Each structure stands twice: as C-alpha cells, then as structure tokens.
Amino acid sequence: MVSLEEIKARAEQAVSGAQLEIISNPGPANQSSLLLDHDHALAVARFLRDDPTLRLDFCSNATGVDWLDRTVKKKVKVKKLIEGEEKEVEETQEEFFPGYLEAIYHLYSMAQKHGPVVVRLRTPDRAQDARLPSLTPVWRSAEFQEREIYDLYGIHFEGHPDLRRILMWDEFIDFPMRKDYREPDDYEYEPTPHDDILEKAKQHYPPRPPLDGAEQITA
Amino acid sequence: MNTTGFRELEQAPPRMSSLFDGELLEISMGPQHPSTHGVFRMNVALDGEVVRKLKPVFGYLHRNHEKIGENTSYLGSMPYTDRLDYFCSMTNNWAYALSVEKLAGIEVPERAEYLRVILAELTRLVNHTSLLGFLLSDMGAWGTPLMYAFREREKVLDLFEALSGSRMMCDYMRFGGCRCDLPPGWMERARRIVDGFPRFLDEFEKLITSNEILIARTQEVGKLSAELAISAGITGPGLRASGVNYDVRKVDGYGIYPRFKFRVPLGEQGDVYDRLMMRVLELRESLGILHQAMDALPEGPIQNPKVKIRAFKPPVGEAYGRIEGPKGELGFYLISDGTGSPYRYRVRPPSFINLTILEDMCLGHTVADVMVILGSIDIVLGEVDR
C-alpha cells in the first residue's frame, strides 16, 4: 500500500489542476484522509479507481458529518501601554471557525486487497442547499449511501441519478442528523397529553371546541 | 380518436387486445408482504408478469440509531447494536467493539479473542441456517425446511442464553474483551452441538441440492456480474457467489483469524443457486474454525483491565473498523472529540448496501422470482432502516 502523500502527489500529477489536502487523524487508528476539491473530485475519484497500482474499486462506506461553527478561545500575551509603562498582559482572543458539512468515503481495493483510503469532500457552509459532487458515477455503492446523506444531512449531490429521501418519508422537511436539529414542537402523536407536554401542546394548538354536553353524561 | 366513423375502421380492423397493452402496471409489494422479511416495500412496474422497474422503499423501522448513538455514552451503544441485525447480535457487538478498540488503541486478551471467534462463528451458523430455511419458505416450501433450520438455530441460541442471559440480544462484548466468562459445562454443550451440526447439514443439503423445483426456481435467476457486484459494494456471500474472492476475515485478518485454517468458498454464476450454496459451504468452513478455536482456547483473563469501560473517553480522532458479518461487511465509523460520547457514530450496514442492486437483479424476471432474489440477498430490516 502506497502512502497517502504518494497518492496525493500522483493524483495531482494525473489530474491537472486538482488541489488535494491531507487531513491528519490524531488518534491511534492512524487513518488520515484526503480532502478533494469540488471541481476535480470526480476526476480524482476516477483516477483512484482506475490507477493500476491503487485500483480502489470498492467504496465501502460513505457518510456525512456535520461540523458546527465554533469559536476557539486562546490566551495570548500582548504588550500594552498601561499608565505610561509597557507591560505584557494576557488576553483571551477568540478565533472563529465556520461550520461545514462533510461527506466521507472509505475506499478499499478488492483487486489489490488493500485499504482503506479515506476521501473527504467539504461544503463551504452549512446552508440548507449545500452542494457536493456525487461520486455515484464512479462507485455505484454510493447510490443509496449518498441518498441517505442527503436525507439525514441535507447535502445535495450533483450528478446523482436519483436523489430522494430514503429513510425518512418524502414529506419530511428537516435534516435530522444535523447537530442543530430540533424535534418539531408537535405533539399531535401524544394520545393523552399531560403535565409539561400538555402545557406545550396548549401553546401550539387552539383550544378544543367544547363537547356537546356528552362529557357530562356519566354511567 | 376516430371521429369519422366507418371508413377508418374498414382500413384497420381492430386487434383483439387489452386496454392496457403496452402499458406498465404499477403495483406496490409490501410493506406487509410475508416474503419481505419485515416492513419492506417495493414499487414494481410490471409488463404482464415481468418486472420492468423496481424501486425499493424502506425506512419504516427507522429510529435514527446513529443520532441515538451520538447522544449516549460509548458503552450505551453496545446493547443497542444488538438491535441492528437482530439475528447476529454477537457479530454486531464485535464490529462495534473492534472500531472502538481501533479508535482508542486497545489490546484484547488472548482468551477474549478466542471467545469472540467462537461466538462470531456460532452466529454465522444461526444466520445461515435460518436464511436457508427462510429462502426455501419463500419458494413455497412452507414449514418443514424452516422448522428443520430453526431446530438447529434454537440449540445455538440456548448456548447464547447460557452465556449472556439472552437468546438474541446478547450484549456480550466489551471494549478490550468480553463481559463474562463461560459458565461451567458450556464448552461441552457447544462441542456437542458443533459435532452434531454436520448431520443436519448433510440432511439439509440432500434435501435441497438435488431438488428439481429448487433448481428450476434458483438457477439462472437473479444473476449478478462480478463487475457490478464490486462497483455496487456488495459484500459477504452475495459477492463471493459472483466469484470475487474477498473475505474481510482473510483480507484484514482482524482478531486472530490468521491463525485458523479455512477456505473461502466461491461461486461461478452469481445466481440465486450459487448464493444459496455459498451459505451451505460457509457453514462447513465455520464448523472447521469452531473446532480449531475450541481446541486452542487458552485460559486467562477475558477483559483488558486498563480499559475503563464505564467512563470511557477515547482520545480525539477517528476510526473505521469492519468485520465480516454473516450478511457482509459490517463497519462502524467513529469520530471522537475527546468527550464521553462519539461526535459521529456511523454504522455501515451490509444489508442496506446490498439492496442497491436489487433492481438490476430483478429486471426481466417474474414477480415470483423477485421474492426469491430478495430472500437470497439476505436482508434484515432492523439493519437496513436503523
């Protein structure tokens, strides 16, 4: 199995203009990954599949990850003039990292029996219609898995032959695997609302019309 | 529309034909169909009796297993993995434990590794025997073969109950080992069952292999080419029936599988018959592995004492671990952010991905064949829908 650096260099040579980046994985599993750019993702994927020494013909796993916006607080020493004297003061600075959605593919080779090579695609932001190129034309096994990513994360895969919801029903509107997903405040499925749920239900539904006296009839 | 009356009629006499000629009839098979092995639906467009289009519809059992996994502790997901593929809880446990062990770099003691192999192969016996029974039942052999298969399955489930307290939801493995050691007398019982298994297999094989109806129903039905199987990510017996030699036990050599001698059976045609026979042959290989593992089972601890399985916090990182489950490659992908619950918890379900080519395999066959083809893929809806 060739190293990831070598794969990156060869892919960049084979696909002109491709910009790849190695994302290192700090854990003991040591599975670093390759970040593809959108414009050349399909060409690089074809190269990975067809290259005679790599032959990554088997896309085992395709999945999405939602990374939220995050601010990292850092303590930095800054020199400042305090009462005419220059002093070193500790200050906390906040650095903002915008969130993004990610699609991850785990590639193996059935011909050469090696792997995995992990490939990533990232959206620029977490918008409702975040777009990524589909890799289904290269690996058929991504067909249902990309549909699942679309269903649960809301990434639209361009070039996918049949992008529909797969696990949730078609009328469902939100994307439940996103980290900021909130369950709809909808208690119509609670047959006998009580306590907190009754209070919430009251805010959401108009009061029921009074019954026509039938409730007063007792046995 | 013919509005002019007789003249055109004289020129072109009407054919004896149906109103629906040339049109496809769309029907919905399932989700309560007895042969769909659960709540699974297929939208089928039929030309007479021949399938021209088929779209699988599922998700009826969806409970967002992955979201629940992300909201609970690492250990909390372990019993829940039992419910993925409820026929093979032991292999589900192992796949999850293996991925977590990869994520945190945990060593597993020798005895636990042997126990895992024994239990995984017993699970393969359970899965493959019940599949053979179900598949024959789909073909119309109602009752008898299924009961024969379930009789054997029941014996193994009794073993699981004696070990873990539960027949199907075993929740047996832990990160860095197993939950409990074998109860006294378990190994003798297991040996008796494994020794008696070939008798059932011989009988069952005689029952099915030369059966004319079975051959007519399965040979040349639902053919899958090796190229499509590889591209579509088909794994397990379905892939090997198409002649692709790929078994994760051999390729990755996870656990202690490299120590055992076993062969990987391969098919030629990639039809339903090959997929069926693949299970029979794999059962025999599993019995071989079981004999070797039972003979070599060492004494010793069954749990790595350094692992705090309760307040488990793996280091930041990610890992993808996979095993050869009875239905195919079962993988878990985990991202840790250093806290007590995974940031991302993903199951790579073999039956879900094996369904990708259901339409390709069914096109041109009759409705009755669809059930047999679906049965030969071997799906469990708890895993497909998650």
Coordinates of C-alpha atoms in Angstrom, one line a residue:
Chain A
M1 CA 0.0 0.0 0.0
V2 CA 1.5 3.3 -1.1
S3 CA 1.5 6.2 1.4
L4 CA -1.1 8.9 1.3
E5 CA 1.5 11.5 0.4
E6 CA 2.4 9.5 -2.7
I7 CA -1.3 9.0 -3.6
K8 CA -1.7 12.8 -3.3
A9 CA 1.3 13.5 -5.5
R10 CA 0.3 11.1 -8.2
A11 CA -3.3 12.2 -8.2
E12 CA -2.2 15.8 -8.6
Q13 CA 0.0 14.8 -11.4
A14 CA -2.7 12.7 -13.2
V15 CA -5.5 15.3 -12.8
S16 CA -4.2 18.7 -13.8
G17 CA -5.4 21.5 -11.5
A18 CA -6.6 19.2 -8.7
Q19 CA -5.9 20.5 -5.3
L20 CA -5.7 17.9 -2.6
E21 CA -5.0 18.3 1.0
I22 CA -4.1 15.7 3.6
I23 CA -6.2 15.8 6.8
S24 CA -4.3 14.1 9.5
N25 CA -6.0 12.0 12.1
P26 CA -4.5 12.4 15.5
G27 CA -5.9 9.2 17.0
P28 CA -4.3 5.8 17.4
A29 CA -6.2 4.4 14.4
N30 CA -3.9 6.5 12.1
Q31 CA -6.4 6.7 9.3
S32 CA -5.5 10.1 7.7
S33 CA -7.7 11.3 4.8
L34 CA -7.5 13.1 1.6
L35 CA -9.6 16.3 1.0
L36 CA -10.7 16.7 -2.6
D37 CA -11.8 20.0 -4.2
H38 CA -15.2 20.1 -5.8
D39 CA -14.3 20.7 -9.4
H40 CA -11.9 17.8 -9.7
A41 CA -13.5 15.4 -7.3
L42 CA -14.9 13.2 -10.0
A43 CA -11.7 13.1 -12.0
V44 CA -9.6 12.3 -8.9
A45 CA -12.1 9.6 -7.9
R46 CA -11.8 8.0 -11.4
F47 CA -8.1 8.1 -11.0
L48 CA -8.2 6.4 -7.7
R49 CA -10.4 3.7 -9.1
D50 CA -8.6 3.1 -12.3
D51 CA -4.9 3.6 -11.4
P52 CA -3.3 0.1 -11.9
T53 CA -1.4 0.2 -8.6
L54 CA -4.2 1.7 -6.5
R55 CA -7.4 0.1 -8.0
L56 CA -9.6 1.3 -5.3
D57 CA -12.6 -0.3 -6.9
F58 CA -14.7 -0.8 -3.7
C59 CA -16.3 2.2 -1.9
S60 CA -17.1 0.6 1.4
N61 CA -18.6 3.4 3.4
A62 CA -19.9 6.8 2.5
T63 CA -21.2 9.0 5.2
G64 CA -21.8 12.6 6.3
V65 CA -20.6 14.6 9.3
D66 CA -21.9 17.9 10.5
W67 CA -19.3 20.3 11.9
L68 CA -20.9 23.3 13.7
D69 CA -19.5 26.8 13.8
R70 CA -17.1 27.0 16.7
T71 CA -15.0 29.7 18.4
V72 CA -11.8 28.7 20.0
K73 CA -10.6 30.8 22.9
K74 CA -6.8 31.3 23.1
K75 CA -4.8 33.1 25.7
V76 CA -2.3 35.3 24.0
K77 CA 0.3 37.6 25.6
V78 CA 0.0 41.1 24.3
K79 CA 2.2 44.1 25.0
K80 CA 0.2 47.1 26.1
L81 CA 0.8 50.6 27.4
I82 CA -0.6 50.8 30.9
E83 CA -0.1 54.0 32.8
G84 CA 2.8 55.0 30.5
E85 CA 4.5 51.7 31.1
E86 CA 4.8 48.9 28.6
K87 CA 3.6 45.7 30.2
E88 CA 2.9 42.2 29.0
V89 CA -0.8 41.3 29.5
E90 CA -2.6 38.1 29.0
E91 CA -5.6 38.4 26.8
T92 CA -8.1 35.9 25.5
Q93 CA -8.7 36.1 21.9
E94 CA -11.5 34.3 20.1
E95 CA -10.9 32.7 16.8
F96 CA -14.0 31.8 14.7
F97 CA -14.1 28.7 12.5
P98 CA -17.2 28.5 10.3
G99 CA -19.0 25.2 10.3
Y100 CA -19.4 22.9 7.3
L101 CA -20.8 19.6 6.2
E102 CA -18.6 16.8 5.2
A103 CA -19.0 13.7 3.1
I104 CA -16.5 10.9 3.8
Y105 CA -15.8 7.9 1.6
H106 CA -13.9 4.8 2.8
L107 CA -12.2 3.2 -0.2
Y108 CA -10.8 -0.3 -0.5
S109 CA -9.4 -2.3 -3.3
M110 CA -10.8 -5.7 -4.0
A111 CA -8.3 -6.3 -6.7
Q112 CA -5.2 -5.5 -4.7
K113 CA -6.8 -6.2 -1.3
H114 CA -5.6 -3.1 0.4
G115 CA -7.1 0.0 2.0
P116 CA -8.6 2.0 3.4
V117 CA -8.0 5.3 1.7
V118 CA -10.3 7.9 3.2
V119 CA -11.6 10.6 1.0
R120 CA -13.4 13.8 2.1
L121 CA -15.5 16.4 0.5
R122 CA -16.4 19.6 2.3
T123 CA -19.2 22.1 1.7
P124 CA -18.3 25.8 2.1
D125 CA -21.0 26.3 4.7
R126 CA -23.9 24.7 6.5
A127 CA -26.6 26.2 4.2
Q128 CA -29.9 24.3 3.5
D129 CA -28.9 23.6 0.0
A130 CA -25.2 22.8 0.5
R131 CA -23.9 21.1 -2.7
L132 CA -21.3 18.5 -3.4
P133 CA -20.4 16.5 -6.5
S134 CA -21.8 13.0 -6.4
L135 CA -19.3 10.1 -6.6
T136 CA -22.1 7.6 -7.6
P137 CA -21.0 7.6 -11.3
V138 CA -17.6 6.2 -10.1
W139 CA -18.8 3.8 -7.3
R140 CA -22.3 2.5 -7.6
S141 CA -22.3 1.6 -3.9
A142 CA -22.5 5.3 -3.1
E143 CA -26.0 5.5 -4.6
F144 CA -28.1 4.6 -1.5
Q145 CA -25.5 6.0 0.9
E146 CA -25.5 9.4 -0.8
R147 CA -29.3 9.3 -0.7
E148 CA -29.0 8.7 3.0
I149 CA -26.6 11.6 3.5
Y150 CA -29.0 13.8 1.6
D151 CA -31.8 12.6 3.7
L152 CA -30.2 13.0 7.1
Y153 CA -27.7 15.8 6.5
G154 CA -29.2 17.8 3.6
I155 CA -26.2 17.7 1.3
H156 CA -27.4 17.8 -2.4
F157 CA -25.2 15.6 -4.5
E158 CA -24.9 17.0 -8.0
G159 CA -24.9 14.3 -10.7
H160 CA -26.7 11.7 -8.5
P161 CA -29.1 9.7 -10.7
D162 CA -32.0 9.5 -8.2
L163 CA -31.6 11.9 -5.2
R164 CA -34.6 11.3 -3.0
R165 CA -35.2 10.8 0.7
I166 CA -34.5 7.2 1.6
L167 CA -35.1 6.6 5.3
M168 CA -37.4 9.5 6.2
W169 CA -40.7 9.9 4.4
D170 CA -40.8 12.2 1.3
E171 CA -42.8 15.0 3.0
F172 CA -40.3 15.4 5.9
I173 CA -38.7 18.8 5.8
D174 CA -35.7 19.0 8.2
F175 CA -32.5 17.0 8.3
P176 CA -32.4 15.0 11.5
M177 CA -28.7 14.2 11.7
R178 CA -27.6 17.8 11.8
K179 CA -26.2 18.8 15.1
D180 CA -28.6 21.7 15.5
Y181 CA -31.7 19.7 14.6
R182 CA -34.6 20.2 17.0
E183 CA -37.5 17.9 17.1
P184 CA -40.6 19.6 15.9
D185 CA -42.7 21.0 18.7
D186 CA -45.5 18.9 17.5
Y187 CA -47.4 16.8 20.0
E188 CA -50.2 15.5 17.8
Y189 CA -48.9 12.0 18.3
E190 CA -49.2 12.2 22.1
P191 CA -52.6 10.5 22.6
T192 CA -53.2 11.8 26.1
P193 CA -51.1 14.9 26.7
H194 CA -50.3 15.6 30.3
D195 CA -48.1 17.8 32.5
D196 CA -45.3 19.6 30.6
I197 CA -46.5 18.2 27.3
L198 CA -50.0 19.4 27.9
E199 CA -48.7 22.9 28.6
K200 CA -46.6 22.9 25.4
A201 CA -49.5 21.5 23.4
K202 CA -51.7 24.3 24.6
Q203 CA -49.3 26.8 23.2
H204 CA -49.4 25.2 19.8
Y205 CA -52.9 24.2 19.2
P206 CA -56.1 26.2 19.6
P207 CA -58.2 25.1 22.5
R208 CA -60.5 22.3 21.6
P209 CA -64.1 23.2 20.9
P210 CA -66.3 22.3 23.8
L211 CA -68.0 18.9 23.5
D212 CA -71.7 18.9 23.1
G213 CA -72.5 18.0 26.6
A214 CA -71.7 14.4 26.1
E215 CA -68.8 14.6 28.6
Q216 CA -71.3 15.3 31.3
I217 CA -73.1 12.0 30.8
T218 CA -71.9 9.5 33.3
A219 CA -72.9 5.9 33.7
Chain B
M1 CA -59.7 9.3 -31.6
N2 CA -61.6 8.0 -34.6
T3 CA -64.4 10.5 -35.2
T4 CA -65.1 9.8 -38.8
G5 CA -66.8 6.5 -38.3
F6 CA -66.7 3.6 -40.7
R7 CA -64.0 4.5 -43.2
E8 CA -61.0 4.2 -41.0
L9 CA -62.4 1.1 -39.4
E10 CA -62.5 -0.6 -42.8
Q11 CA -58.9 0.2 -43.3
A12 CA -57.7 -1.0 -40.0
P13 CA -59.7 -3.7 -38.3
P14 CA -59.4 -3.6 -34.5
R15 CA -57.0 -6.1 -33.0
M16 CA -58.1 -8.3 -30.1
S17 CA -56.2 -6.6 -27.4
S18 CA -56.4 -5.3 -23.9
L19 CA -56.9 -1.7 -23.0
F20 CA -53.6 -1.9 -21.1
D21 CA -51.5 -3.1 -23.9
G22 CA -48.0 -1.7 -23.9
E23 CA -48.7 0.0 -20.5
L24 CA -47.0 -0.9 -17.3
L25 CA -49.0 -1.9 -14.3
E26 CA -47.6 -0.4 -11.2
I27 CA -48.1 -2.3 -8.0
S28 CA -46.8 -1.9 -4.5
M29 CA -45.4 -5.1 -2.9
G30 CA -45.2 -4.8 0.8
P31 CA -44.7 -3.4 3.4
Q32 CA -46.8 -6.2 5.0
H33 CA -45.9 -8.8 2.5
P34 CA -44.9 -12.0 4.2
S35 CA -41.8 -12.6 2.0
T36 CA -40.3 -9.2 2.5
H37 CA -38.7 -10.3 5.8
G38 CA -40.1 -7.3 7.7
V39 CA -41.6 -4.0 6.7
F40 CA -40.0 -3.5 3.3
R41 CA -41.8 -2.3 0.2
M42 CA -41.1 -2.5 -3.5
N43 CA -42.7 -0.3 -6.1
V44 CA -42.8 -2.6 -9.1
A45 CA -43.8 -1.7 -12.6
L46 CA -45.0 -4.9 -14.4
D47 CA -45.4 -5.8 -18.0
G48 CA -47.7 -8.7 -17.6
E49 CA -45.8 -10.7 -15.1
V50 CA -42.4 -9.4 -15.9
V51 CA -40.7 -6.8 -13.8
R52 CA -39.6 -3.7 -15.8
K53 CA -38.9 -1.4 -13.0
L54 CA -38.4 -1.9 -9.3
K55 CA -37.8 0.7 -6.6
P56 CA -37.2 -0.4 -3.0
V57 CA -38.9 1.7 -0.4
F58 CA -37.8 1.4 3.2
G59 CA -37.4 3.3 6.4
Y60 CA -40.5 2.0 8.2
L61 CA -38.3 0.9 11.1
H62 CA -36.1 4.0 11.1
R63 CA -35.4 5.2 14.6
N64 CA -32.2 7.2 13.8
H65 CA -29.9 4.7 15.5
E66 CA -26.9 6.9 14.7
K67 CA -28.3 10.0 16.4
I68 CA -29.1 8.0 19.5
G69 CA -25.5 6.7 19.4
E70 CA -24.2 10.2 19.3
N71 CA -26.3 11.2 22.3
T72 CA -25.3 8.3 24.6
S73 CA -22.0 7.0 26.0
Y74 CA -19.7 4.7 24.1
L75 CA -20.9 1.8 26.3
G76 CA -24.5 2.8 25.9
S77 CA -24.5 2.0 22.2
M78 CA -23.3 -1.6 22.8
P79 CA -26.7 -3.1 23.7
Y80 CA -28.3 -1.1 21.0
T81 CA -26.1 -2.6 18.3
D82 CA -27.8 -5.9 19.1
R83 CA -30.9 -4.4 17.6
L84 CA -29.3 -3.6 14.2
D85 CA -29.3 -7.1 12.8
Y86 CA -31.2 -8.9 15.4
F87 CA -30.2 -12.3 14.1
C88 CA -26.5 -11.7 14.7
S89 CA -26.0 -9.6 17.8
M90 CA -22.6 -11.1 18.6
T91 CA -21.1 -10.0 15.3
N92 CA -22.6 -6.6 15.7
N93 CA -21.1 -6.3 19.2
W94 CA -17.7 -7.4 17.8
A95 CA -17.8 -4.9 14.9
Y96 CA -18.5 -2.0 17.3
A97 CA -16.0 -3.2 19.9
L98 CA -13.4 -3.5 17.2
S99 CA -14.0 0.0 16.0
V100 CA -13.8 1.5 19.5
E101 CA -10.6 -0.5 20.1
K102 CA -9.1 0.9 16.9
L103 CA -10.2 4.4 18.0
A104 CA -8.6 4.2 21.4
G105 CA -5.8 1.7 20.6
I106 CA -6.9 -1.0 23.0
E107 CA -5.4 -4.5 23.2
V108 CA -7.6 -7.5 23.7
P109 CA -6.6 -10.5 25.8
E110 CA -6.0 -13.8 24.1
R111 CA -8.9 -15.7 25.7
A112 CA -11.4 -13.0 24.8
E113 CA -10.2 -13.1 21.1
Y114 CA -10.9 -16.8 21.0
L115 CA -14.3 -16.4 22.6
R116 CA -15.1 -13.7 20.1
V117 CA -14.2 -16.0 17.2
I118 CA -16.2 -18.9 18.6
L119 CA -19.3 -16.7 19.2
A120 CA -19.0 -15.0 15.8
E121 CA -18.8 -18.3 14.0
L122 CA -21.8 -19.6 16.0
T123 CA -23.6 -16.5 14.9
R124 CA -22.8 -17.4 11.4
L125 CA -24.3 -20.8 11.9
V126 CA -27.5 -19.1 13.3
N127 CA -27.8 -16.7 10.4
H128 CA -27.0 -19.0 7.5
T129 CA -29.3 -21.8 8.8
S130 CA -32.2 -19.5 9.3
L131 CA -31.6 -17.9 5.9
L132 CA -31.7 -21.3 4.2
G133 CA -35.0 -22.0 5.9
F134 CA -36.5 -18.6 5.0
L135 CA -35.3 -18.8 1.4
L136 CA -37.0 -22.2 0.9
S137 CA -40.1 -20.9 2.6
D138 CA -40.1 -18.0 0.1
M139 CA -40.0 -20.6 -2.7
G140 CA -43.1 -22.2 -1.4
A141 CA -41.6 -25.0 0.7
W142 CA -43.7 -23.8 3.7
G143 CA -42.9 -25.0 7.1
T144 CA -40.8 -28.1 7.0
P145 CA -37.4 -26.8 5.9
L146 CA -37.8 -23.7 8.1
M147 CA -38.6 -25.8 11.1
Y148 CA -35.6 -28.0 10.4
A149 CA -33.4 -24.9 10.3
F150 CA -34.9 -23.4 13.3
R151 CA -34.4 -26.5 15.3
E152 CA -30.7 -26.2 14.8
R153 CA -30.8 -22.4 15.4
E154 CA -32.6 -22.9 18.7
K155 CA -29.8 -25.1 20.0
V156 CA -27.2 -22.3 19.4
L157 CA -29.5 -19.7 20.8
D158 CA -29.7 -21.8 24.0
L159 CA -25.9 -21.6 24.2
F160 CA -26.1 -17.8 23.8
E161 CA -28.6 -17.7 26.6
A162 CA -26.5 -19.8 28.9
L163 CA -23.6 -17.4 28.3
S164 CA -25.1 -14.0 28.1
G165 CA -28.5 -14.3 29.6
S166 CA -30.3 -13.5 26.4
R167 CA -31.1 -15.6 23.3
M168 CA -30.9 -12.8 20.7
M169 CA -30.0 -9.6 22.4
C170 CA -26.7 -10.8 23.8
D171 CA -24.8 -7.6 24.5
Y172 CA -21.8 -9.7 25.2
M173 CA -18.7 -7.9 24.1
R174 CA -16.9 -5.0 25.7
F175 CA -14.1 -2.7 24.6
G176 CA -11.0 -4.7 25.3
G177 CA -12.6 -8.1 26.0
C178 CA -15.9 -9.8 26.8
R179 CA -18.5 -9.3 29.5
C180 CA -18.3 -12.6 31.3
D181 CA -16.5 -15.9 31.2
L182 CA -18.0 -19.2 30.1
P183 CA -20.3 -20.9 32.6
P184 CA -19.3 -24.4 33.7
G185 CA -20.2 -27.1 31.2
W186 CA -20.8 -24.6 28.4
M187 CA -17.9 -25.8 26.2
E188 CA -19.0 -29.4 26.4
R189 CA -22.5 -28.4 25.3
A190 CA -21.1 -26.3 22.5
R191 CA -18.9 -29.1 21.3
R192 CA -21.9 -31.5 21.2
I193 CA -23.9 -29.0 19.1
V194 CA -21.0 -28.3 16.7
D195 CA -20.3 -32.0 16.4
G196 CA -23.9 -32.8 15.6
F197 CA -24.2 -30.0 13.1
P198 CA -22.8 -31.8 10.0
R199 CA -25.6 -34.4 10.4
F200 CA -28.2 -31.6 9.9
L201 CA -26.2 -30.1 7.1
D202 CA -25.8 -33.3 5.2
E203 CA -29.5 -34.0 5.5
F204 CA -30.5 -30.4 4.5
E205 CA -28.1 -30.4 1.6
K206 CA -29.6 -33.7 0.3
L207 CA -33.0 -32.1 0.7
I208 CA -32.2 -29.1 -1.4
T209 CA -29.3 -29.6 -3.8
S210 CA -31.0 -32.2 -6.0
N211 CA -34.5 -30.9 -5.6
E212 CA -35.8 -30.2 -9.1
I213 CA -38.2 -27.4 -8.0
L214 CA -35.4 -25.7 -6.2
I215 CA -33.1 -25.9 -9.1
A216 CA -35.8 -24.6 -11.5
R217 CA -36.5 -21.7 -9.2
T218 CA -33.0 -20.7 -8.5
Q219 CA -30.6 -21.4 -11.3
E220 CA -30.2 -18.6 -13.8
V221 CA -32.3 -16.4 -11.6
G222 CA -31.1 -13.0 -10.4
K223 CA -27.6 -13.1 -11.9
L224 CA -25.1 -10.6 -10.7
S225 CA -21.9 -10.0 -12.6
A226 CA -18.6 -9.6 -10.7
E227 CA -18.0 -6.1 -12.0
L228 CA -21.4 -4.8 -10.9
A229 CA -21.0 -6.5 -7.5
I230 CA -17.7 -4.8 -6.9
S231 CA -18.9 -1.4 -8.0
A232 CA -22.1 -1.6 -6.0
G233 CA -20.1 -2.6 -2.9
I234 CA -21.8 -5.9 -2.4
T235 CA -20.1 -7.9 0.3
G236 CA -20.5 -11.2 2.0
P237 CA -21.8 -14.4 0.4
G238 CA -23.5 -12.4 -2.3
L239 CA -20.2 -11.1 -3.6
R240 CA -18.4 -14.4 -3.4
A241 CA -21.2 -16.1 -5.2
S242 CA -20.2 -14.0 -8.2
G243 CA -16.7 -15.3 -8.0
V244 CA -14.9 -12.4 -6.3
N245 CA -12.5 -13.7 -3.6
Y246 CA -13.0 -11.1 -0.9
D247 CA -13.5 -12.1 2.7
V248 CA -12.6 -9.5 5.4
R249 CA -11.5 -12.3 7.7
K250 CA -8.8 -13.1 5.2
V251 CA -8.1 -9.6 3.9
D252 CA -7.9 -7.7 7.1
G253 CA -7.1 -10.6 9.3
Y254 CA -8.8 -8.9 12.3
G255 CA -8.8 -10.5 15.7
I256 CA -7.0 -13.8 15.5
Y257 CA -8.4 -15.1 12.2
P258 CA -5.0 -15.5 10.6
R259 CA -4.3 -18.4 13.0
F260 CA -7.2 -20.5 11.6
K261 CA -7.2 -22.6 8.5
F262 CA -10.3 -22.1 6.4
R263 CA -11.2 -21.8 2.8
V264 CA -13.3 -19.1 1.2
P265 CA -15.9 -20.7 -1.0
L266 CA -16.5 -19.0 -4.4
G267 CA -19.4 -19.3 -6.8
E268 CA -19.3 -19.1 -10.6
Q269 CA -22.6 -17.9 -11.9
G270 CA -23.7 -15.4 -9.3
D271 CA -27.3 -16.6 -9.4
V272 CA -29.6 -17.4 -6.5
Y273 CA -28.5 -21.1 -6.5
D274 CA -24.9 -20.0 -6.1
R275 CA -25.8 -17.6 -3.3
L276 CA -27.7 -20.4 -1.6
M277 CA -24.9 -22.9 -1.9
M278 CA -22.4 -20.3 -0.7
R279 CA -24.2 -20.4 2.7
V280 CA -24.1 -24.1 2.9
L281 CA -20.3 -24.2 2.1
E282 CA -19.6 -21.3 4.5
L283 CA -21.4 -23.2 7.3
R284 CA -19.0 -26.1 6.8
E285 CA -16.0 -23.7 6.9
S286 CA -17.4 -22.1 10.1
L287 CA -17.6 -25.5 11.7
G288 CA -13.9 -26.0 10.9
I289 CA -13.0 -22.7 12.5
L290 CA -15.1 -23.6 15.5
H291 CA -13.3 -26.9 16.0
Q292 CA -9.9 -25.2 15.8
A293 CA -10.9 -22.3 18.2
M294 CA -12.5 -24.6 20.7
D295 CA -9.4 -26.9 20.8
A296 CA -7.0 -24.0 21.2
L297 CA -9.0 -21.9 23.7
P298 CA -6.4 -20.7 26.3
E299 CA -7.0 -19.9 30.0
G300 CA -6.6 -16.3 31.1
P301 CA -8.3 -13.0 31.6
I302 CA -11.2 -12.1 29.3
Q303 CA -11.0 -8.3 29.8
N304 CA -8.2 -5.8 29.4
P305 CA -8.1 -4.3 33.0
K306 CA -6.7 -1.0 31.8
V307 CA -9.9 -0.1 30.0
K308 CA -12.4 1.9 31.9
I309 CA -15.4 0.8 30.0
R310 CA -17.9 2.8 32.0
A311 CA -16.5 6.4 31.9
F312 CA -14.9 5.6 28.6
K313 CA -13.2 8.6 26.9
P314 CA -11.1 7.8 23.8
P315 CA -8.6 10.3 22.5
V316 CA -9.5 12.8 19.8
G317 CA -9.5 11.1 16.4
E318 CA -11.5 8.9 14.1
A319 CA -11.5 5.2 13.1
Y320 CA -13.3 2.9 10.7
G321 CA -13.4 -0.7 11.8
R322 CA -15.0 -3.5 9.9
I323 CA -15.6 -7.3 10.2
E324 CA -17.0 -10.0 8.0
G325 CA -20.5 -10.3 9.4
P326 CA -22.7 -13.1 8.2
K327 CA -24.5 -10.8 5.8
G328 CA -21.4 -8.9 4.6
E329 CA -19.0 -6.3 5.7
L330 CA -20.3 -4.7 8.8
G331 CA -18.4 -1.5 9.7
F332 CA -18.5 1.2 12.3
Y333 CA -17.1 4.7 11.7
L334 CA -16.5 6.7 14.8
I335 CA -15.2 10.2 15.4
S336 CA -14.2 11.1 18.9
D337 CA -13.9 14.7 20.2
G338 CA -12.5 13.6 23.5
T339 CA -15.8 13.5 25.4
G340 CA -17.7 10.6 26.7
S341 CA -20.0 10.2 23.6
P342 CA -18.9 9.9 20.0
Y343 CA -19.2 13.0 17.8
R344 CA -20.1 10.8 14.9
Y345 CA -21.3 7.3 15.1
R346 CA -22.0 5.6 11.8
V347 CA -23.0 2.1 11.0
R348 CA -22.1 0.7 7.6
P349 CA -24.9 -1.8 7.3
P350 CA -24.3 -4.6 4.8
S351 CA -27.9 -5.4 4.0
F352 CA -28.7 -1.7 3.2
I353 CA -25.9 -1.5 0.7
N354 CA -26.6 -5.0 -0.7
L355 CA -30.0 -3.7 -1.6
T356 CA -28.5 -1.2 -4.1
I357 CA -28.6 -3.8 -6.9
L358 CA -32.0 -5.3 -6.2
E359 CA -33.5 -3.6 -9.2
D360 CA -30.7 -4.7 -11.5
M361 CA -31.1 -8.3 -10.4
C362 CA -34.8 -8.4 -10.7
L363 CA -35.3 -6.8 -14.1
G364 CA -36.7 -9.2 -16.7
H365 CA -37.7 -11.8 -14.1
T366 CA -41.2 -12.5 -12.9
V367 CA -42.8 -11.3 -9.7
A368 CA -42.4 -14.8 -8.1
D369 CA -38.7 -14.6 -8.7
V370 CA -38.4 -11.2 -7.0
M371 CA -39.2 -12.8 -3.7
V372 CA -36.5 -15.4 -4.2
I373 CA -33.9 -12.9 -5.2
L374 CA -34.7 -10.6 -2.3
G375 CA -34.5 -13.6 0.0
S376 CA -31.1 -14.6 -1.4
I377 CA -29.7 -11.1 -0.7
D378 CA -30.4 -11.8 3.0
I379 CA -31.6 -8.5 4.5
V380 CA -32.7 -7.7 8.0
L381 CA -34.8 -4.6 8.3
G382 CA -33.5 -3.6 11.7
E383 CA -30.2 -3.0 10.0
V384 CA -31.5 -1.6 6.7
D385 CA -33.6 1.1 8.4
R386 CA -31.6 1.6 11.5

